[in-house]
mmCIF file of C-alpha atoms in Angstrom:
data_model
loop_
_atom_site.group_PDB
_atom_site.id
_atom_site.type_symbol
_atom_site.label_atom_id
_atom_site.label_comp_id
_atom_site.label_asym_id
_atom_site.label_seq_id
_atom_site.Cartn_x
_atom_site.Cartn_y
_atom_site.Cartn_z
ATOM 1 C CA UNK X 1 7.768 -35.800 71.386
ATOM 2 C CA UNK X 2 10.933 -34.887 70.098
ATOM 3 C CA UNK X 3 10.761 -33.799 66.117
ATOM 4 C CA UNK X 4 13.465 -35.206 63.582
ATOM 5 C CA UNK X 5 13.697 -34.265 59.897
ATOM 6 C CA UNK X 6 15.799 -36.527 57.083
ATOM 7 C CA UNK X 7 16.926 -34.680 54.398
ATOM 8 C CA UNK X 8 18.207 -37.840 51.680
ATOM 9 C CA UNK X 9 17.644 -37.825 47.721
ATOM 10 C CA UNK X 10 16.817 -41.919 48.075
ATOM 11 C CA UNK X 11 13.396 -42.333 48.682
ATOM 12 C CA UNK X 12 13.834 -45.763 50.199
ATOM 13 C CA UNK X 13 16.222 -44.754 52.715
ATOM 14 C CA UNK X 14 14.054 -41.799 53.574
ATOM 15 C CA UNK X 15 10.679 -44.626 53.888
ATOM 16 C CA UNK X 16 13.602 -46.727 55.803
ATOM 17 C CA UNK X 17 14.996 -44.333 58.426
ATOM 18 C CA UNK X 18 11.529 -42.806 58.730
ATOM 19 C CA UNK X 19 9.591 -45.793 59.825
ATOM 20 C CA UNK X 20 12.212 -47.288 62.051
ATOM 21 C CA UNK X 21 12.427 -43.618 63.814
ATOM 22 C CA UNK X 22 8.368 -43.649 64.328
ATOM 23 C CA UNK X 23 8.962 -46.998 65.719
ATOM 24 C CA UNK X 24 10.835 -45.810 68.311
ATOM 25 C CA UNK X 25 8.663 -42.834 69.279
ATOM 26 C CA UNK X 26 10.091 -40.012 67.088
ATOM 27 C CA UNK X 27 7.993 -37.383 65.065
ATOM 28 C CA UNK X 28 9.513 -37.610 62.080
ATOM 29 C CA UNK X 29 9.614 -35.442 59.038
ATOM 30 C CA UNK X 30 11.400 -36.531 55.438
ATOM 31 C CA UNK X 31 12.672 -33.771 52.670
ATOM 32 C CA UNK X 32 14.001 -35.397 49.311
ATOM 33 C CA UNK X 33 16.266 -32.149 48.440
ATOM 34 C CA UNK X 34 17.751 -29.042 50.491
ATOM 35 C CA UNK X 35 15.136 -26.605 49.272
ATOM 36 C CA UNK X 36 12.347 -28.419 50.351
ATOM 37 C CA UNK X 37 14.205 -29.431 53.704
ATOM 38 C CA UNK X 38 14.586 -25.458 53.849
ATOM 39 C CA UNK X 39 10.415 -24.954 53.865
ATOM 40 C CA UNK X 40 9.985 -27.472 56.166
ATOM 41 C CA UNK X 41 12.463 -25.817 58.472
ATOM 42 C CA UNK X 42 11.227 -22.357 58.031
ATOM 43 C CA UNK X 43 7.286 -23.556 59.394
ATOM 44 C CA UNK X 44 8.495 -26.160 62.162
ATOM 45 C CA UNK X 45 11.004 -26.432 64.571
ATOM 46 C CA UNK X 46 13.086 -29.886 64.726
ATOM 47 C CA UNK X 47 15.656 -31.541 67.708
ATOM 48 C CA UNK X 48 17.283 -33.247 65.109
ATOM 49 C CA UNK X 49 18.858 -33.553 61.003
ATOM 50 C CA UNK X 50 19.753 -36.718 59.295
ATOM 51 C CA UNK X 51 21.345 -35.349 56.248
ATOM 52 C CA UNK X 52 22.430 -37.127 53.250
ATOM 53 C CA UNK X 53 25.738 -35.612 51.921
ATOM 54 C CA UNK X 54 25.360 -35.742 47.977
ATOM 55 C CA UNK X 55 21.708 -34.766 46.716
ATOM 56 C CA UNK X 56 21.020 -33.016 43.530
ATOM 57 C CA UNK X 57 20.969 -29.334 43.895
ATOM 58 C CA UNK X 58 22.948 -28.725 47.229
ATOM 59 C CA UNK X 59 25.273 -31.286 49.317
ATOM 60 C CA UNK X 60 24.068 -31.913 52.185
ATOM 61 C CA UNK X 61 27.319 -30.253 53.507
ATOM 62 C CA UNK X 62 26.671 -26.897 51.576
ATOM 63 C CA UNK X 63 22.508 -27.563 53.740
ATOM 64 C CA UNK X 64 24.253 -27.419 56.908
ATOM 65 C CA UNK X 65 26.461 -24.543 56.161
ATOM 66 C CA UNK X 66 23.781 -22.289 54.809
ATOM 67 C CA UNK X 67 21.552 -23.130 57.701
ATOM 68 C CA UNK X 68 24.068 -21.962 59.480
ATOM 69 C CA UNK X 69 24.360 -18.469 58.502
ATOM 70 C CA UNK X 70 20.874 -17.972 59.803
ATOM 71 C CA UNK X 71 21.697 -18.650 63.561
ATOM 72 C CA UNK X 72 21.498 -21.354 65.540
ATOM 73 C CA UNK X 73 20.943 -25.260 63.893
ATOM 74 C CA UNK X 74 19.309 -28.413 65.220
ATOM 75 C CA UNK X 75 22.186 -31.113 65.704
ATOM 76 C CA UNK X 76 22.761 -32.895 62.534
ATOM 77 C CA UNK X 77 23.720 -36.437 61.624
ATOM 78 C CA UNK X 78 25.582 -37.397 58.034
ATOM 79 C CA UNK X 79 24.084 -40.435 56.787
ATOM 80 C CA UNK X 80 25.912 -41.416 53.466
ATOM 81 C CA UNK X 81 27.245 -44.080 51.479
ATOM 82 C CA UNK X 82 30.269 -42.303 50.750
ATOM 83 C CA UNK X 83 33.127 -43.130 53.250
ATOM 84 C CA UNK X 84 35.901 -41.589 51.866
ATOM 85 C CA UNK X 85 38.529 -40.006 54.385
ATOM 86 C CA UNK X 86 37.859 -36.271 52.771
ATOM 87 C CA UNK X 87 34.133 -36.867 53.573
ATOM 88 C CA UNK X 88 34.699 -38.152 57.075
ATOM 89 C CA UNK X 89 36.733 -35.233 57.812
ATOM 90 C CA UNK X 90 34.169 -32.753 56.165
ATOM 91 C CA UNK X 91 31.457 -33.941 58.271
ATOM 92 C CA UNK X 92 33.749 -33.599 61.563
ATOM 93 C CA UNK X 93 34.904 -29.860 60.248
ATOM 94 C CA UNK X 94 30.876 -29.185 59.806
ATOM 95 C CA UNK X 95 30.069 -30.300 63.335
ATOM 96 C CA UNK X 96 28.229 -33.226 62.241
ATOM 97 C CA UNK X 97 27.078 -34.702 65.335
ATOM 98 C CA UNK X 98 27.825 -38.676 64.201
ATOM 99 C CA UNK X 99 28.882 -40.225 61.153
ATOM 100 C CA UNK X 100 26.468 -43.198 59.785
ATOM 101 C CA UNK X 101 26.970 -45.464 56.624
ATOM 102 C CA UNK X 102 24.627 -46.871 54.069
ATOM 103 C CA UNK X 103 23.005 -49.018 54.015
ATOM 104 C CA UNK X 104 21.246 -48.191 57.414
ATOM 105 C CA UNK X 105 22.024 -49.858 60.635
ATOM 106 C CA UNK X 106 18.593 -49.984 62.252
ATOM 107 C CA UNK X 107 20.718 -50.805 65.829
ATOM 108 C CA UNK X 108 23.666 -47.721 65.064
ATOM 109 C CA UNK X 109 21.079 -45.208 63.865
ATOM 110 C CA UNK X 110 18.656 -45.441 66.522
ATOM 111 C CA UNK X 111 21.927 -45.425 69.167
ATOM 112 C CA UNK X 112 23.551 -42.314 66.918
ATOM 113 C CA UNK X 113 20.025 -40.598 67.281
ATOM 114 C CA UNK X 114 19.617 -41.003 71.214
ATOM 115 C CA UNK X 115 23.203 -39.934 71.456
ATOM 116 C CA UNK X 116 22.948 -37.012 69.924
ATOM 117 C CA UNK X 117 19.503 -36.002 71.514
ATOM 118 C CA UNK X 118 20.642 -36.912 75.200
ATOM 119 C CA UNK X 119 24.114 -35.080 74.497
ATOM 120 C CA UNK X 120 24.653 -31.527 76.277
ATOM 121 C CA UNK X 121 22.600 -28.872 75.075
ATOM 122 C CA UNK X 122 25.936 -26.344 75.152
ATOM 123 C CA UNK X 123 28.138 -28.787 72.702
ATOM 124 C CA UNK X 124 31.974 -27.252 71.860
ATOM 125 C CA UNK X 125 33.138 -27.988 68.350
ATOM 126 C CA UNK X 126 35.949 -30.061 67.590
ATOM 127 C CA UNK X 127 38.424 -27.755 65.426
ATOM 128 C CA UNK X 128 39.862 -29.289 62.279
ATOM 129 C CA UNK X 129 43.637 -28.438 61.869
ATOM 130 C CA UNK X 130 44.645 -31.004 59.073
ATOM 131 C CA UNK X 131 42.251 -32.518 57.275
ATOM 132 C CA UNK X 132 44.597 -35.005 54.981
ATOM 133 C CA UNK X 133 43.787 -38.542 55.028
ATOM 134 C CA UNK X 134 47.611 -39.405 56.117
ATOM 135 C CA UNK X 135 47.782 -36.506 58.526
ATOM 136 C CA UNK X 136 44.951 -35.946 60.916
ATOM 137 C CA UNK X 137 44.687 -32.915 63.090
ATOM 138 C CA UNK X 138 42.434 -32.116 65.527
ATOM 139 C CA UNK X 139 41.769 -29.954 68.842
ATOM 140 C CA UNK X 140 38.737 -31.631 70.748
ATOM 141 C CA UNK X 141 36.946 -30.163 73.865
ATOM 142 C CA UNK X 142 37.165 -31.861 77.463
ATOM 143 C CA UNK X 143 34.117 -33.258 77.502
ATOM 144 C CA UNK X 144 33.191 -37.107 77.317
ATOM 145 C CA UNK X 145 30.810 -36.313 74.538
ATOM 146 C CA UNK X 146 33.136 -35.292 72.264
ATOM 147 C CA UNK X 147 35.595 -38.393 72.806
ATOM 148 C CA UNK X 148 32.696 -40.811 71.559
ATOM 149 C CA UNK X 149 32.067 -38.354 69.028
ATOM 150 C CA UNK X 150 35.758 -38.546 67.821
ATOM 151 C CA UNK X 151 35.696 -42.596 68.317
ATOM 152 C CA UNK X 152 32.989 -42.597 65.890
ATOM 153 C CA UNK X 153 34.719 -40.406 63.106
ATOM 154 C CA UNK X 154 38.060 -41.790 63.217
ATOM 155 C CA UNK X 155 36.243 -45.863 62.960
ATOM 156 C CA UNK X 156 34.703 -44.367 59.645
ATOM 157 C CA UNK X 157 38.096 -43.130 58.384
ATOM 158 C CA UNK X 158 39.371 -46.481 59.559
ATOM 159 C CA UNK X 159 37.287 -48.384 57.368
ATOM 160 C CA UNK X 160 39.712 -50.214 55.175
ATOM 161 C CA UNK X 161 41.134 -51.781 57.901
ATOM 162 C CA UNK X 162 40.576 -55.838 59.281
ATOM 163 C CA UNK X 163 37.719 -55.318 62.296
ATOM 164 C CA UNK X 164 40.419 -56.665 65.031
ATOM 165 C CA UNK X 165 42.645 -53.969 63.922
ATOM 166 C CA UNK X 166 40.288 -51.257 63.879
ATOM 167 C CA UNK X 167 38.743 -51.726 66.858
ATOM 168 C CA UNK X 168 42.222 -52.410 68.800
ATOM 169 C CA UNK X 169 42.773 -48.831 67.257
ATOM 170 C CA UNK X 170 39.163 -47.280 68.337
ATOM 171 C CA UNK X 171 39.514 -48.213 71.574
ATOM 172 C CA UNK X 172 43.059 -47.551 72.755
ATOM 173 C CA UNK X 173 42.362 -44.028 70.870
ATOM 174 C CA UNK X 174 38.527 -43.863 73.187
ATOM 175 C CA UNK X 175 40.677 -45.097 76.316
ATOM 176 C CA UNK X 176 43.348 -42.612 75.950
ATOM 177 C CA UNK X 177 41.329 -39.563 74.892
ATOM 178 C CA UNK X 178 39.287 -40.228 77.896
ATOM 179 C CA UNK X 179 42.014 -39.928 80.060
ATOM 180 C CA UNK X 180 43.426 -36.860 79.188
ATOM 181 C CA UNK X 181 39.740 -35.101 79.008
ATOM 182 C CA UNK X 182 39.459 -36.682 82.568
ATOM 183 C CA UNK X 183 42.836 -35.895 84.036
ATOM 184 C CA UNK X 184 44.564 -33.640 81.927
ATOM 185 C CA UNK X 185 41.166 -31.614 80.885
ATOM 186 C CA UNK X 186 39.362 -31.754 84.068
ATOM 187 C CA UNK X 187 36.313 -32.100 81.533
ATOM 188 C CA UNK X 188 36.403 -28.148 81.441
ATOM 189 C CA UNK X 189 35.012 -28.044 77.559
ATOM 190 C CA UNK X 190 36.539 -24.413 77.235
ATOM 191 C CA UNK X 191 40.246 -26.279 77.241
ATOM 192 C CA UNK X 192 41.393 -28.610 74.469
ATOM 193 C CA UNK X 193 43.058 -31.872 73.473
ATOM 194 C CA UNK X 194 45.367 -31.846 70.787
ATOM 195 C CA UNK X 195 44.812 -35.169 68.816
ATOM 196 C CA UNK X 196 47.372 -36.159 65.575
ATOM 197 C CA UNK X 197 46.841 -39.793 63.800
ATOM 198 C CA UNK X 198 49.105 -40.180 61.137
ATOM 199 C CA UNK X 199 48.307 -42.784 58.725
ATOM 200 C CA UNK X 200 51.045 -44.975 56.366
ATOM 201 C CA UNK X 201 51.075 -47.998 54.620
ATOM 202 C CA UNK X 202 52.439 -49.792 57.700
ATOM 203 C CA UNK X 203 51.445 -48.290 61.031
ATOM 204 C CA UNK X 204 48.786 -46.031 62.068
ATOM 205 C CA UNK X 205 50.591 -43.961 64.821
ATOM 206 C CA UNK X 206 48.024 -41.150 67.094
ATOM 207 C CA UNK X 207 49.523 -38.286 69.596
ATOM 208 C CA UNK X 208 47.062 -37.193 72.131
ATOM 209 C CA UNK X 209 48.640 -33.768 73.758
ATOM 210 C CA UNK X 210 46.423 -32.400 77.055
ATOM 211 C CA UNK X 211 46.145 -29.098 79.014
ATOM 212 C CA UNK X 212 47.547 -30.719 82.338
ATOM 213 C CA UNK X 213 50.452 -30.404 84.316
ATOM 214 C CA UNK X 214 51.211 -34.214 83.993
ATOM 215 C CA UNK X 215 51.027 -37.366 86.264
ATOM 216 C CA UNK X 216 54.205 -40.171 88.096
ATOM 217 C CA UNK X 217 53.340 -43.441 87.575
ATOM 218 C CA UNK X 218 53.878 -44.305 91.229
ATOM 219 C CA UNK X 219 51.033 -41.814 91.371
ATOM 220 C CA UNK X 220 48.514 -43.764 90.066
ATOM 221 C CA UNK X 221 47.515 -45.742 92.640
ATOM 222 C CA UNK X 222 43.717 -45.937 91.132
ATOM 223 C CA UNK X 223 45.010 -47.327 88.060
ATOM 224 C CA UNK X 224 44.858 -51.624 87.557
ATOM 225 C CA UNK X 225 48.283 -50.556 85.419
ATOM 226 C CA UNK X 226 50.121 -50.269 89.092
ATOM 227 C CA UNK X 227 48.897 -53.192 90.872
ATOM 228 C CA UNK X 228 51.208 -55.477 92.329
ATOM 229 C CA UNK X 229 51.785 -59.021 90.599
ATOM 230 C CA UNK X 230 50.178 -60.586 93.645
ATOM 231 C CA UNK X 231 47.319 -58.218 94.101
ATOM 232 C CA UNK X 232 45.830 -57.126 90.919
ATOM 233 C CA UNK X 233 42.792 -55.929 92.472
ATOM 234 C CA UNK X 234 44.386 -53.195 94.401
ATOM 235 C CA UNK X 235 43.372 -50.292 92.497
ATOM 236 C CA UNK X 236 39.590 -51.018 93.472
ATOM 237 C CA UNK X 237 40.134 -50.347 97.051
ATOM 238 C CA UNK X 238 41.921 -46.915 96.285
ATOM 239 C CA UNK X 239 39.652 -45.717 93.907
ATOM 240 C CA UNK X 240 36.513 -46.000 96.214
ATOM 241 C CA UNK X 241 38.788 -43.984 99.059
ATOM 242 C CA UNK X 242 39.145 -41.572 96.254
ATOM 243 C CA UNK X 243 35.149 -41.304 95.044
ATOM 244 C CA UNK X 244 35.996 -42.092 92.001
ATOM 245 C CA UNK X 245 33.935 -44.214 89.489
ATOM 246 C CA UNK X 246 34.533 -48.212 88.457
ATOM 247 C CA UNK X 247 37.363 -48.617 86.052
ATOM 248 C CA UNK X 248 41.058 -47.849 85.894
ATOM 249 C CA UNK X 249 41.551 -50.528 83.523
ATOM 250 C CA UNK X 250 42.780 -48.064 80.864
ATOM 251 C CA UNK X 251 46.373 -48.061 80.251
ATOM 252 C CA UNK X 252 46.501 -51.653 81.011
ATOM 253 C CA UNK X 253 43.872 -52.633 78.276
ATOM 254 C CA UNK X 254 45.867 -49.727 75.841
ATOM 255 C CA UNK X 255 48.932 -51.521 76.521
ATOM 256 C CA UNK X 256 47.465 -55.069 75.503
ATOM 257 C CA UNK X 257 45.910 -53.834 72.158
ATOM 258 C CA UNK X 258 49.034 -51.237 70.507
ATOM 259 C CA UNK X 259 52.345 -52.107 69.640
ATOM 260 C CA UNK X 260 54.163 -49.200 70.752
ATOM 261 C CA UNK X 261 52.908 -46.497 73.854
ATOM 262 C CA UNK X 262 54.634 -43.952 75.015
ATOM 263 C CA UNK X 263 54.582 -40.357 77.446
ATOM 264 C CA UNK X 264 56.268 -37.664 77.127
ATOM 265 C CA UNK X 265 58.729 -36.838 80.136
ATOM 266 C CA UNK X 266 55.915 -35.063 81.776
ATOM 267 C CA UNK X 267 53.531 -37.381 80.937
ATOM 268 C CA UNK X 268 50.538 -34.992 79.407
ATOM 269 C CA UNK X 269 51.360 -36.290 76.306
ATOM 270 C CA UNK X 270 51.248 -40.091 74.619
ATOM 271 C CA UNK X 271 51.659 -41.622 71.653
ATOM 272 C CA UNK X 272 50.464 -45.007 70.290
ATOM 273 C CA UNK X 273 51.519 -47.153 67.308
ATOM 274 C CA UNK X 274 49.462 -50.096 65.575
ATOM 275 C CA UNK X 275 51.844 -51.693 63.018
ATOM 276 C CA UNK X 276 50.011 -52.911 60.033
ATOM 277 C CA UNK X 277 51.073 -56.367 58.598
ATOM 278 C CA UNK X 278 52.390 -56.247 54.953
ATOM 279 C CA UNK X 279 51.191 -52.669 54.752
ATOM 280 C CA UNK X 280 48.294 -54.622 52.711
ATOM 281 C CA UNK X 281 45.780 -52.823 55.615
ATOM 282 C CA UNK X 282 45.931 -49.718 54.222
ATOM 283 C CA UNK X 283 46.749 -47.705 50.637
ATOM 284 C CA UNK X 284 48.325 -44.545 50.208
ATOM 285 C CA UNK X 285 46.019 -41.732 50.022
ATOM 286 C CA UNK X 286 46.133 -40.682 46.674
ATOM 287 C CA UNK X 287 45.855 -44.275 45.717
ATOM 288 C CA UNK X 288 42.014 -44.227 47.373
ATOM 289 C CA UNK X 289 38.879 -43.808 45.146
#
């Protein structure tokens, strides 16, 4: 039976997150503060932290980076009600495995939790470069893993935008991201992806930069994106030649949700635009509470 512990100053969220976890299976321990999350870890061994971010005493941030210094941690979740962009970005720069709001989402925790359990044992980390809400930086590992991982940081950081708009954005980023972990990456975790999203009043505009040598789009003959007019199911037939999986719907659905897309002459490197109407979507960062 795999072991979790929830560190959270709330006691109903900890009565909350602890019965829906037993409900599922889970042996599950609760801590109202870091100190006595600290005991629990020194006597048992856990799989799993759901950590609260601001507790009395220690942050849940300063938990995780003082566990830390004493080796090798259990995977953590942040479970908070605080969704600023500075947070979200904290949580990605301490290797927080997912990023969950209050109040609880019975469905997203217990799918954050199996996530992170079933994820690789050897995860990379995703290496903050800039951390300002208008200017996002990041390198991210080839690995699958860590593009859901990055999906669900960057929806939390989108959170002031309309839900059509936001997810058009989450998955032409998830579509993407995948492609150059796939492709560019050859899901070889020891290379990286260079992701940017830079954020204004009006558009929300991410460059995704991979290790590879580049594609032709004549080349991509498994992609639904090079189909003929009159045979749009072409790219099925090649793929299975190929061995590769079901899809290839990519660039096509990326093209259908973003305003703007474009690659780089070599094509290992794209860029995306999602024009916000009125600028009303979104509010300068200093202008954020």
């Amino acid at each position: 039976m795999q072991r979790i512990l929830v560190v959270d100053d709330d006691r109903v969220t900890l009565h909350l997150v602890r019965g829906l976890l037993v409900a599922e299976g889970f042996e599950v321990e609760t801590a109202h503060q870091a100190d006595s999350a600290f005991r629990l870890l020194a006597r048992q061994k856990f799989d799993l932290l759901i950590v609260d971010v601001w507790m009395p005493g220690m942050s849940g941030f300063d938990f995780l980076a003082r566990l830390r210094q004493h080796g090798p941690t259990p995977r953590a979740l942040i479970l908070t009600a605080d969704d600023a962009p500075e947070t979200v970005l904290r949580a990605v720069g301490e290797q927080a495995h997912r990023y969950l709001s209050k109040p609880v989402n019975p469905k997203a925790l217990v799918e954050a939790v199996n996530a992170a359990l079933e994820a690789r044992a050897d995860v990379h980390p995703i290496e903050v470069i800039s951390a300002r809400p208008d200017w996002v930086e990041l390198l991210v590992p080839c690995d699958f893993d860590a593009a859901d991982r990055i999906r669900n940081f960057m929806t939390h950081l989108d959170a002031e935008l309309p839900e059509d708009v936001r997810d058009s954005v989450g998955t032409a980023l998830q579509e993407l991201l995948r492609n150059a972990i796939e492709w560019g990456g050859r899901c070889d975790p020891q290379v990286k992806v260079r992701i940017a999203c830079i954020r204004t009043p009006r558009m929300i505009l991410y460059r995704i930069s991979d290790p590879g040598q580049g594609f032709r789009f004549e080349e991509l003959r498994h992609a639904a994106v090079t189909n003929p007019t009159d045979q749009p199911l072409q790219h099925i037939e090649e793929r299975e030649k190929m061995g590769l999986r079901a899809g290839g719907y990519g660039l096509m659905l990326t093209r259908a949700l973003v305003d703007e897309l474009l690659f780089n002459e070599k094509q290992n490197e794209v860029l995306f635009v999602k024009y916000l109407e009125g600028g009303a979507a979104t509010r300068p960062p200093q202008e954020r509470g």
